[in-house]
Protein backbone atom coordinates (compact mmCIF):
# COMPACT_ATOMS: atom_id res chain seq x y z
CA UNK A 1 0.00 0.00 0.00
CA UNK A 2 1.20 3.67 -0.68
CA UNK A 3 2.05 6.12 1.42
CA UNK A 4 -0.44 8.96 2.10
CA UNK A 5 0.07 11.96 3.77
CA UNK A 6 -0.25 11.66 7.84
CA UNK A 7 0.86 8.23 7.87
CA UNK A 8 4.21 7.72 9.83
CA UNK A 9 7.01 7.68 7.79
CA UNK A 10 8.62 3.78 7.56
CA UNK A 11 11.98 3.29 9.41
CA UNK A 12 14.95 1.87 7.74
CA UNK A 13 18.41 0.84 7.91
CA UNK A 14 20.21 1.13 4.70
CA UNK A 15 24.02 1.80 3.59
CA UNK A 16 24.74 5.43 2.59
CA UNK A 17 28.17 7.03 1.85
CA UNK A 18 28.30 8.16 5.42
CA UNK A 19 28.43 4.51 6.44
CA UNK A 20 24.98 2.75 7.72
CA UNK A 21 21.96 4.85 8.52
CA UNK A 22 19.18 4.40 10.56
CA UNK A 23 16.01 6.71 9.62
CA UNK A 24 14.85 7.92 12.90
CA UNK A 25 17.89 8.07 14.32
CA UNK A 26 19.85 10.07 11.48
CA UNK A 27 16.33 12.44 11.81
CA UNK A 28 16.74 12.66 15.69
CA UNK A 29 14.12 15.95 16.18
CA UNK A 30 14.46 17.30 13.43
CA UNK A 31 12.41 17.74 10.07
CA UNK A 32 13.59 15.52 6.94
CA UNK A 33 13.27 15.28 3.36
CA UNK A 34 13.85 11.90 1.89
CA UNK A 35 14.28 12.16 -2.14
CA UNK A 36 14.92 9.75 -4.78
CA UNK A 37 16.95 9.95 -7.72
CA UNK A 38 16.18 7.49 -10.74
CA UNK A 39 20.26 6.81 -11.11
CA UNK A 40 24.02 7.53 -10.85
CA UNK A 41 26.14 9.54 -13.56
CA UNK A 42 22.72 11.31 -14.62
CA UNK A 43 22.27 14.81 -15.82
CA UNK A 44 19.10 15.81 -14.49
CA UNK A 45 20.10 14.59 -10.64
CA UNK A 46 23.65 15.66 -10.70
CA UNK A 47 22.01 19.46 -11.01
CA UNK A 48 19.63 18.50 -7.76
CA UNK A 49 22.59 16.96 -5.85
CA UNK A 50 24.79 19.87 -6.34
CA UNK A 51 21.64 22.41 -5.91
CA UNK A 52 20.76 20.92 -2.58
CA UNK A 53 24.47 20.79 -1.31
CA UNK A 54 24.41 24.66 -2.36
CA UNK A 55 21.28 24.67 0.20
CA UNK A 56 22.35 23.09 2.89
CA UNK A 57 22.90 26.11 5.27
CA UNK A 58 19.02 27.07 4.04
CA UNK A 59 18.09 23.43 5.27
CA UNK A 60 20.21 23.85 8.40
CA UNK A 61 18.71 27.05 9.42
CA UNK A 62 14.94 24.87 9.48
CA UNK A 63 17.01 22.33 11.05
CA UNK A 64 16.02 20.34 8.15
CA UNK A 65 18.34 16.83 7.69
CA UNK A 66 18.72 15.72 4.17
CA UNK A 67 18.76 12.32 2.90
CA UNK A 68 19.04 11.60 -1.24
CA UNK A 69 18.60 8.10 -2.65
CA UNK A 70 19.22 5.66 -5.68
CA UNK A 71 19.69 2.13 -6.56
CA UNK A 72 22.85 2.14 -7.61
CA UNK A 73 25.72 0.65 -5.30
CA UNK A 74 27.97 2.58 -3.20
CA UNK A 75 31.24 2.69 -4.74
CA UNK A 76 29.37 4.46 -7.81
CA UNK A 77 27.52 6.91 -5.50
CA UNK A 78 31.03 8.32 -3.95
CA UNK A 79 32.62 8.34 -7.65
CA UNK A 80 29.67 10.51 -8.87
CA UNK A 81 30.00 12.35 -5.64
CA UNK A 82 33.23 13.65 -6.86
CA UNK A 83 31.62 15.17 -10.22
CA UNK A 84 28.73 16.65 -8.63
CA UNK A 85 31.41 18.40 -5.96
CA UNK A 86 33.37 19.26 -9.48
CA UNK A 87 30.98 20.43 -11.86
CA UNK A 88 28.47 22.26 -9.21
CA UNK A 89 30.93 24.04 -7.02
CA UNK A 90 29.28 22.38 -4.03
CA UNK A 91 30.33 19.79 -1.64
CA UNK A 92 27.86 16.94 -1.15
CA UNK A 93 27.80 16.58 2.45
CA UNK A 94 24.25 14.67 3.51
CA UNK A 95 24.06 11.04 3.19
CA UNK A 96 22.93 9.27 -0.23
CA UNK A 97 21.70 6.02 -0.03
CA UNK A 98 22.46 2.83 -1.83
CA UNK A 99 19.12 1.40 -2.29
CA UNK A 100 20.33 -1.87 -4.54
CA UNK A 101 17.76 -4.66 -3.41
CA UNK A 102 15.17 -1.50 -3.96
CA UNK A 103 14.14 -2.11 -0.03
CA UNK A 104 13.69 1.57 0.39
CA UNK A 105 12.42 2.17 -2.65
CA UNK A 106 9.36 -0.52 -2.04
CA UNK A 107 8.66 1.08 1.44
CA UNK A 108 8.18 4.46 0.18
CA UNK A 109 6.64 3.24 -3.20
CA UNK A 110 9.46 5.07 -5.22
CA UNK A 111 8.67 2.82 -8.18
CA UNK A 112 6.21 3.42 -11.00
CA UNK A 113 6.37 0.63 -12.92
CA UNK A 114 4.37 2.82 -15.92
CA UNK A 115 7.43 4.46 -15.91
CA UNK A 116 10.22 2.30 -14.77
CA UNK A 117 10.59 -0.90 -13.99
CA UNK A 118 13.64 -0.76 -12.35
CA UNK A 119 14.44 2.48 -11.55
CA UNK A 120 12.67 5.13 -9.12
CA UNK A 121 11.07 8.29 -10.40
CA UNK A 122 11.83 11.46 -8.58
CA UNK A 123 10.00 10.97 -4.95
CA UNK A 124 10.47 13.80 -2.42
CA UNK A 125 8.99 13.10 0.60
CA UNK A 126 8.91 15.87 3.63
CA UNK A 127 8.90 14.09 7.65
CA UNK A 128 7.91 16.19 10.53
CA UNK A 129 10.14 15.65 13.84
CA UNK A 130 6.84 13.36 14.31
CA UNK A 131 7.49 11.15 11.52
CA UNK A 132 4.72 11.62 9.82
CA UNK A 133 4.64 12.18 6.35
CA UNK A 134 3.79 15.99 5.81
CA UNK A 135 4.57 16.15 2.43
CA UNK A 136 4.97 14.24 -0.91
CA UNK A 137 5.97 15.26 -4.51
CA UNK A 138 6.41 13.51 -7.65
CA UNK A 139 8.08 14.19 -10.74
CA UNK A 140 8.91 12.45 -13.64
CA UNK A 141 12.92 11.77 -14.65
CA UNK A 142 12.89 13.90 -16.95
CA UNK A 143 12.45 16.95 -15.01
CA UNK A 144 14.39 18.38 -12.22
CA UNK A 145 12.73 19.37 -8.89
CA UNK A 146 12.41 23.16 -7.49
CA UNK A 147 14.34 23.07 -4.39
CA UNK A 148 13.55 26.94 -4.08
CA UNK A 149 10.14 25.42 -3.94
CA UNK A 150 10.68 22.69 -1.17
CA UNK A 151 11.75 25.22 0.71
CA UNK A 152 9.17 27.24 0.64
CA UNK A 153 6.90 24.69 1.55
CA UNK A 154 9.31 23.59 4.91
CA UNK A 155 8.55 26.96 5.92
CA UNK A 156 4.61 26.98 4.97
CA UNK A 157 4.44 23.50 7.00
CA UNK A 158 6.65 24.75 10.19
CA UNK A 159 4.35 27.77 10.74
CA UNK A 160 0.93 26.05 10.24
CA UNK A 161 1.76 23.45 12.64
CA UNK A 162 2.45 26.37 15.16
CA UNK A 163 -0.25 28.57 14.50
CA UNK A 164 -3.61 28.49 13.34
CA UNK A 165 -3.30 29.64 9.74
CA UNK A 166 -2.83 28.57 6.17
CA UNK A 167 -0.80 29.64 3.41
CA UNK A 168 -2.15 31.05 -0.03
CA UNK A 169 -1.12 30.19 -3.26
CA UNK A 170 2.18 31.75 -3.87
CA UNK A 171 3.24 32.46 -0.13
CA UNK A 172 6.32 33.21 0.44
CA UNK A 173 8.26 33.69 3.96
CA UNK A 174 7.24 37.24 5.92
CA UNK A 175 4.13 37.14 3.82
CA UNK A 176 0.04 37.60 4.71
CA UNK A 177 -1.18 34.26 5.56
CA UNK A 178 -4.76 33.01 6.35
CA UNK A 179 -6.45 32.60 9.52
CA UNK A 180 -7.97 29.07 9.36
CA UNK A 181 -12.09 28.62 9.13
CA UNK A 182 -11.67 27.00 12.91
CA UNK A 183 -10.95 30.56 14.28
CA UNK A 184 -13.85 32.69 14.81
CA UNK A 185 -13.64 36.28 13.39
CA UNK A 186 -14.41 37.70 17.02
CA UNK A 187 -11.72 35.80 18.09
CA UNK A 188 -9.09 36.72 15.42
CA UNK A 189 -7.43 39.49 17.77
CA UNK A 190 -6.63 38.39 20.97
CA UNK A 191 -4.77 35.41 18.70
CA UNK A 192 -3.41 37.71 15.92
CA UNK A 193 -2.89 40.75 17.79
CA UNK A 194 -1.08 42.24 14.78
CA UNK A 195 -4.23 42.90 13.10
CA UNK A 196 -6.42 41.25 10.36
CA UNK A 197 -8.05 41.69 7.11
CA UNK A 198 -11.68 40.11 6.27
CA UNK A 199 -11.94 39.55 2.61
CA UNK A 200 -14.52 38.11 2.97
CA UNK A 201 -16.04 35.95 5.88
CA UNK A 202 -14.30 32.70 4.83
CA UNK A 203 -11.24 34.72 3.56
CA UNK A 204 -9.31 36.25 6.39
CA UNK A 205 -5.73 37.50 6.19
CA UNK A 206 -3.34 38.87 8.52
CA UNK A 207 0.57 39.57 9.36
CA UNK A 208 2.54 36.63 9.34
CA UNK A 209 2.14 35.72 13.30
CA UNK A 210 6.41 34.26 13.63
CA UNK A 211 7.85 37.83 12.08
């Protein structure tokens, strides 16, 4: 059965080029994203790798861990970490995982066979320091991901699960955000005490409440 969002993320233990890695324990308390990459040596993921390595002081500050994936076996995932580091002018520092009996790749239903037999299509999952599964994207191999986008969506996730608002299309950090249909109007200011907007009865905005 797939995954669906809520559900607690599946533990693992798998190799990685950091040596063996357990899932909960390489998360600890923090948030996680868990993404898949359809193979070594590949255009299209050498560009994510090096993007997300570029990132990682971005992840850091949402104290974000990052985990990559792919079936390939080790020795090839620290050779192509050495052209990634080369032709990206990063340094691939978070674990990626060497998924060769596809173990991971079954748990997390990385594999459309549609698609692929073999190989996985580009999964991005995001885990909450809860384990559950807060987020899930998928694209096909032929496109690269938007990790300007992820991130955006770490932050969107972060401050709904502290405060009683949503996010509207296009948010972006220090942004208006929505007060949730839960909240009575009446009650909007003694919880938003930085004022409010109604739109309309069902569509009420105010200062982002974390800024």
């Amino acid at each position: 059965m797939s995954l669906r969002l809520g559900d607690i993320a599946p533990n693992f233990k798998a190799k990685s080029t950091v040596g063996e890695i357990d899932l909960y324990e390489y998360l600890g308390d923090s948030w996680g994203v868990l993404f898949s990459h359809p193979a070594d040596f590949t255009p299209v993921c050498t560009t994510e790798l090096g993007k997300t390595a570029l990132l990682n002081g971005e992840f850091a500050k949402r104290n974000v861990k990052v985990l990559a994936l792919s079936v390939d076996p080790l020795d090839k995932h620290k050779n192509w970490i050495s052209d990634i580091n080369e032709t990206q002018g990063c340094e691939v520092a978070f674990p990626i995982i060497a998924d060769e009996d596809r173990t991971v790749s079954n748990l997390y239903d990385m594999i459309h066979p549609n698609a692929s037999e073999t190989f996985t299509v580009r999964s991005l999952f995001i885990i909450g320091p809860d384990k559950k599964v807060k987020l899930m994207i998928t694209y096909p191999a032929s496109t690269g991901r938007n990790f300007t986008e992820v991130l955006r969506v770490i932050d969107s996730l972060q401050l709904t699960a502290n405060y009683s608002v949503a996010t509207p299309a296009d948010w972006k950090e220090g942004e208006d955000v929505i007060v949730v249909p839960a909240v009575k109007t009446e009650d909007i200011p003694a919880k938003f005490p930085k004022g409010h907007k109604i739109i309309k009865p069902y569509l009420r905005t105010t200062p982002q409440p974390n800024k």
